[in-house]
């Protein structure tokens, strides 16, 4: 049986600058992510991991090639349509949590759901369930600054999956944490992805964590290659 491809990158090009100073980061990168799998993206700093994830997550336009999300080619879409697809189909976790500082942990998780049209009550219930799942149910009323680094990342992960996306993209989500905390946060992330049947691509420098994923890829000369 053919496995369902939820995210396909096809011939992705990304260049910065012009003329003499032009820097080619992605040079015809191809990649397919299948439903239910977790793929590690392991490559040295500066090789284009964040660039690839930003393009895959519809946060940046590629200079060539296309992103196909659940069978829908994104190239010719309007910005409004891309934004709508990003909100419904993609969850993104950054190395630094990027939570809104003025809002509580629970409110940060409620926000994308309310933008998607859920009532405050529905959003609060789901936020509460996700916080419990991430074992920080008692921290929902706290603002990000009152949480530890590991707790902040667990809130950021909960926020990323709040709208039940198809794909979770994580850019060195545990890169800023001490090894024990990184392990704990990664366990929670993995359990959540496995339990929900999401597909995930996770950039990491941690080979031990990468070894636990279903597949490992790297970037070589601007292309994605299997490890
Ligand atoms: P990684 O995440 O693997 O460390 P990045 O995708 O962040 O790599 O960056 C890849 C390369 O592209 C780096 O050399 C970086 O300096 C360069 N780069 C990233 N963003 C920009 C930008 N907006 N303008 C110019 N160069 C950039
Ligand atoms: Mg990066």
Short mmCIF file of C-alpha atoms and ligand atoms in Angstrom, two decimals:
data_model
loop_
_atom_site.label_atom_id
_atom_site.label_comp_id
_atom_site.label_asym_id
_atom_site.label_seq_id
_atom_site.Cartn_x
_atom_site.Cartn_y
_atom_site.Cartn_z
CA UNK A 1 0.00 0.00 0.00
CA UNK A 2 1.25 3.45 -0.88
CA UNK A 3 1.91 5.54 2.18
CA UNK A 4 0.08 8.82 2.36
CA UNK A 5 2.36 11.82 1.77
CA UNK A 6 1.25 14.77 3.91
CA UNK A 7 4.07 17.14 2.96
CA UNK A 8 6.13 17.15 -0.18
CA UNK A 9 8.96 19.49 -1.04
CA UNK A 10 9.78 19.48 -4.70
CA UNK A 11 12.83 21.13 -6.22
CA UNK A 12 13.04 23.80 -3.52
CA UNK A 13 15.45 26.66 -4.25
CA UNK A 14 16.36 29.35 -1.74
CA UNK A 15 18.97 32.02 -2.28
CA UNK A 16 19.96 35.04 -0.26
CA UNK A 17 21.53 38.19 -1.66
CA UNK A 18 22.39 38.97 -5.26
CA UNK A 19 25.27 38.88 -7.75
CA UNK A 20 28.71 38.33 -6.24
CA UNK A 21 27.38 37.89 -2.73
CA UNK A 22 24.58 35.52 -3.68
CA UNK A 23 24.35 32.62 -1.27
CA UNK A 24 22.53 29.50 -2.46
CA UNK A 25 21.17 27.63 0.55
CA UNK A 26 18.69 25.20 -0.98
CA UNK A 27 19.44 23.92 -4.48
CA UNK A 28 16.62 21.74 -5.69
CA UNK A 29 15.78 20.09 -2.38
CA UNK A 30 13.24 17.23 -2.50
CA UNK A 31 11.62 15.63 0.51
CA UNK A 32 8.46 13.66 1.34
CA UNK A 33 6.95 13.31 4.80
CA UNK A 34 4.46 10.49 5.32
CA UNK A 35 1.52 10.36 7.67
CA UNK A 36 2.48 9.17 11.14
CA UNK A 37 6.25 9.36 10.75
CA UNK A 38 8.79 11.41 12.66
CA UNK A 39 11.86 12.46 10.70
CA UNK A 40 14.99 14.01 12.18
CA UNK A 41 16.77 16.73 10.22
CA UNK A 42 20.37 16.59 11.38
CA UNK A 43 22.89 18.94 9.78
CA UNK A 44 25.56 21.41 10.91
CA UNK A 45 24.72 25.00 11.74
CA UNK A 46 24.33 27.27 8.74
CA UNK A 47 23.44 24.53 6.27
CA UNK A 48 19.81 25.61 5.90
CA UNK A 49 17.71 23.61 8.39
CA UNK A 50 15.71 26.63 9.53
CA UNK A 51 15.36 27.82 5.94
CA UNK A 52 13.98 24.42 4.89
CA UNK A 53 11.54 24.31 7.81
CA UNK A 54 10.37 27.88 7.17
CA UNK A 55 9.71 27.06 3.52
CA UNK A 56 7.97 23.79 4.44
CA UNK A 57 5.87 25.64 7.02
CA UNK A 58 4.78 28.30 4.49
CA UNK A 59 6.55 30.95 6.55
CA UNK A 60 8.88 31.81 3.64
CA UNK A 61 8.41 31.63 -0.11
CA UNK A 62 10.92 29.45 -1.96
CA UNK A 63 12.73 31.01 -4.94
CA UNK A 64 11.91 27.91 -6.93
CA UNK A 65 10.10 24.61 -6.56
CA UNK A 66 6.92 23.98 -4.63
CA UNK A 67 5.52 22.84 -1.32
CA UNK A 68 2.64 20.37 -1.61
CA UNK A 69 0.59 20.07 1.54
CA UNK A 70 -1.80 17.12 1.68
CA UNK A 71 -1.96 17.10 -2.11
CA UNK A 72 -2.42 20.87 -2.49
CA UNK A 73 0.33 22.73 -4.36
CA UNK A 74 1.02 26.00 -2.54
CA UNK A 75 2.97 27.89 -5.18
CA UNK A 76 0.21 29.80 -6.90
CA UNK A 77 -1.89 30.45 -3.79
CA UNK A 78 -2.71 33.91 -2.49
CA UNK A 79 -1.10 35.00 0.77
CA UNK A 80 -4.49 34.73 2.48
CA UNK A 81 -4.91 31.15 1.35
CA UNK A 82 -1.35 30.24 2.41
CA UNK A 83 -1.99 31.78 5.82
CA UNK A 84 -5.22 29.80 6.16
CA UNK A 85 -3.42 26.57 5.23
CA UNK A 86 -0.58 27.34 7.61
CA UNK A 87 -3.04 27.90 10.45
CA UNK A 88 -5.05 24.74 9.86
CA UNK A 89 -2.39 22.26 8.67
CA UNK A 90 0.92 23.25 10.25
CA UNK A 91 2.21 23.44 13.78
CA UNK A 92 5.57 25.12 14.26
CA UNK A 93 7.86 24.96 17.28
CA UNK A 94 10.89 27.27 17.47
CA UNK A 95 14.10 26.87 19.43
CA UNK A 96 13.04 29.80 21.60
CA UNK A 97 9.45 29.40 22.64
CA UNK A 98 8.00 32.52 20.93
CA UNK A 99 5.08 32.54 23.37
CA UNK A 100 3.22 35.82 23.84
CA UNK A 101 4.66 37.24 27.09
CA UNK A 102 1.53 39.13 28.18
CA UNK A 103 -0.68 36.04 28.15
CA UNK A 104 -0.83 32.97 30.37
CA UNK A 105 0.28 29.53 29.20
CA UNK A 106 -3.37 28.47 28.77
CA UNK A 107 -4.23 31.65 26.83
CA UNK A 108 -1.26 31.10 24.51
CA UNK A 109 -2.71 27.67 23.65
CA UNK A 110 -6.26 29.03 23.35
CA UNK A 111 -5.33 31.83 20.94
CA UNK A 112 -4.85 29.83 17.71
CA UNK A 113 -8.02 27.87 18.44
CA UNK A 114 -10.09 31.03 18.88
CA UNK A 115 -8.62 32.44 15.65
CA UNK A 116 -9.82 29.19 14.03
CA UNK A 117 -13.33 29.86 15.32
CA UNK A 118 -13.67 27.83 18.51
CA UNK A 119 -15.45 29.36 21.48
CA UNK A 120 -13.46 30.49 24.51
CA UNK A 121 -14.91 27.58 26.47
CA UNK A 122 -13.96 24.96 23.87
CA UNK A 123 -10.47 26.46 23.49
CA UNK A 124 -9.98 26.51 27.27
CA UNK A 125 -10.98 22.86 27.60
CA UNK A 126 -8.56 21.76 24.89
CA UNK A 127 -5.77 23.94 26.31
CA UNK A 128 -6.35 22.40 29.70
CA UNK A 129 -6.26 18.84 28.29
CA UNK A 130 -3.03 19.59 26.40
CA UNK A 131 -1.41 21.14 29.47
CA UNK A 132 -2.36 18.03 31.48
CA UNK A 133 -0.98 15.80 28.72
CA UNK A 134 2.30 17.74 28.85
CA UNK A 135 2.21 17.40 32.66
CA UNK A 136 2.03 21.10 33.30
CA UNK A 137 -1.68 21.32 34.11
CA UNK A 138 -0.85 23.25 37.26
CA UNK A 139 1.02 25.95 35.30
CA UNK A 140 -1.79 27.11 32.99
CA UNK A 141 -2.33 30.46 34.69
CA UNK A 142 1.33 31.42 34.65
CA UNK A 143 2.93 33.71 32.12
CA UNK A 144 5.88 32.41 30.07
CA UNK A 145 8.43 34.40 32.13
CA UNK A 146 7.29 32.51 35.24
CA UNK A 147 7.99 29.11 33.64
CA UNK A 148 11.24 27.16 33.27
CA UNK A 149 12.76 26.62 29.82
CA UNK A 150 11.42 23.07 29.66
CA UNK A 151 7.94 24.21 30.70
CA UNK A 152 7.98 27.01 28.14
CA UNK A 153 8.81 24.53 25.37
CA UNK A 154 6.07 22.18 26.50
CA UNK A 155 3.58 25.07 26.26
CA UNK A 156 4.96 25.95 22.82
CA UNK A 157 4.48 22.33 21.68
CA UNK A 158 0.92 22.29 23.05
CA UNK A 159 0.20 25.54 21.20
CA UNK A 160 1.61 24.12 17.96
CA UNK A 161 -0.76 21.14 18.03
CA UNK A 162 -3.78 23.01 19.45
CA UNK A 163 -5.58 23.08 16.09
CA UNK A 164 -4.76 19.42 15.32
CA UNK A 165 -2.49 20.18 12.33
CA UNK A 166 -1.39 17.59 9.76
CA UNK A 167 2.27 18.36 10.18
CA UNK A 168 4.43 19.43 13.10
CA UNK A 169 7.66 21.22 12.22
CA UNK A 170 10.12 21.79 15.03
CA UNK A 171 13.33 23.80 14.71
CA UNK A 172 15.79 22.55 17.35
CA UNK A 173 12.98 22.47 19.93
CA UNK A 174 15.23 21.18 22.70
CA UNK A 175 18.41 22.93 21.55
CA UNK A 176 18.20 25.47 24.33
CA UNK A 177 17.66 23.01 27.19
CA UNK A 178 19.98 21.03 29.42
CA UNK A 179 20.27 17.32 28.43
CA UNK A 180 17.89 15.93 31.08
CA UNK A 181 15.23 18.53 30.32
CA UNK A 182 15.73 18.05 26.58
CA UNK A 183 15.03 14.36 27.04
CA UNK A 184 11.92 14.97 29.08
CA UNK A 185 10.53 17.52 26.61
CA UNK A 186 11.34 15.29 23.66
CA UNK A 187 9.56 12.34 25.32
CA UNK A 188 6.45 14.48 25.66
CA UNK A 189 6.72 15.68 22.06
CA UNK A 190 7.18 12.17 20.72
CA UNK A 191 4.26 10.77 22.75
CA UNK A 192 2.00 13.53 21.50
CA UNK A 193 2.97 12.99 17.87
CA UNK A 194 2.58 9.19 18.13
CA UNK A 195 -0.74 9.42 19.91
CA UNK A 196 -2.24 11.92 17.46
CA UNK A 197 -0.96 10.30 14.25
CA UNK A 198 0.66 13.58 13.20
CA UNK A 199 3.68 13.68 10.92
CA UNK A 200 6.69 15.57 12.21
CA UNK A 201 10.01 16.90 10.99
CA UNK A 202 12.36 17.87 13.78
CA UNK A 203 15.68 19.63 13.33
CA UNK A 204 18.10 18.61 16.05
CA UNK A 205 21.80 18.45 16.82
CA UNK A 206 21.19 15.71 19.34
CA UNK A 207 22.16 12.38 17.77
CA UNK A 208 20.70 10.38 20.63
CA UNK A 209 17.28 11.95 20.08
CA UNK A 210 17.64 11.67 16.31
CA UNK A 211 18.30 7.93 16.68
CA UNK A 212 14.85 7.48 18.22
CA UNK A 213 13.04 8.92 15.20
CA UNK A 214 11.76 6.86 12.26
CA UNK A 215 14.16 8.29 9.71
CA UNK A 216 17.08 10.69 9.59
CA UNK A 217 17.91 13.10 6.81
CA UNK A 218 20.62 15.72 6.40
CA UNK A 219 21.36 18.64 4.09
CA UNK A 220 24.18 18.26 1.64
CA UNK A 221 24.98 20.84 -1.01
CA UNK A 222 21.50 22.31 -0.73
CA UNK A 223 19.68 19.01 -1.04
CA UNK A 224 17.96 16.70 1.44
CA UNK A 225 19.65 13.29 1.64
CA UNK A 226 18.85 10.21 3.71
CA UNK A 227 21.38 9.33 6.42
P1 LIG B 1 20.63 26.41 10.06
O1 LIG B 1 19.24 26.49 10.60
O2 LIG B 1 20.97 25.06 9.51
O3 LIG B 1 21.66 26.85 11.04
P2 LIG B 1 19.78 28.60 8.36
O4 LIG B 1 18.69 28.07 7.51
O5 LIG B 1 19.38 29.44 9.52
O6 LIG B 1 20.73 27.40 8.80
O7 LIG B 1 20.76 29.46 7.46
C1 LIG B 1 21.44 28.95 6.35
C2 LIG B 1 22.34 30.01 5.78
O8 LIG B 1 21.57 31.06 5.23
C3 LIG B 1 23.27 30.65 6.80
O9 LIG B 1 24.51 30.85 6.19
C4 LIG B 1 22.59 31.96 7.09
O10 LIG B 1 23.55 32.92 7.47
C5 LIG B 1 21.94 32.30 5.78
N1 LIG B 1 20.73 33.10 5.95
C6 LIG B 1 19.62 32.74 6.63
N2 LIG B 1 18.67 33.69 6.57
C7 LIG B 1 19.20 34.70 5.84
C8 LIG B 1 18.72 35.97 5.40
N3 LIG B 1 17.49 36.40 5.70
N4 LIG B 1 19.55 36.73 4.65
C9 LIG B 1 20.79 36.30 4.32
N5 LIG B 1 21.29 35.12 4.69
C10 LIG B 1 20.52 34.32 5.44
MG1 LIG B 2 18.53 27.03 12.44
#
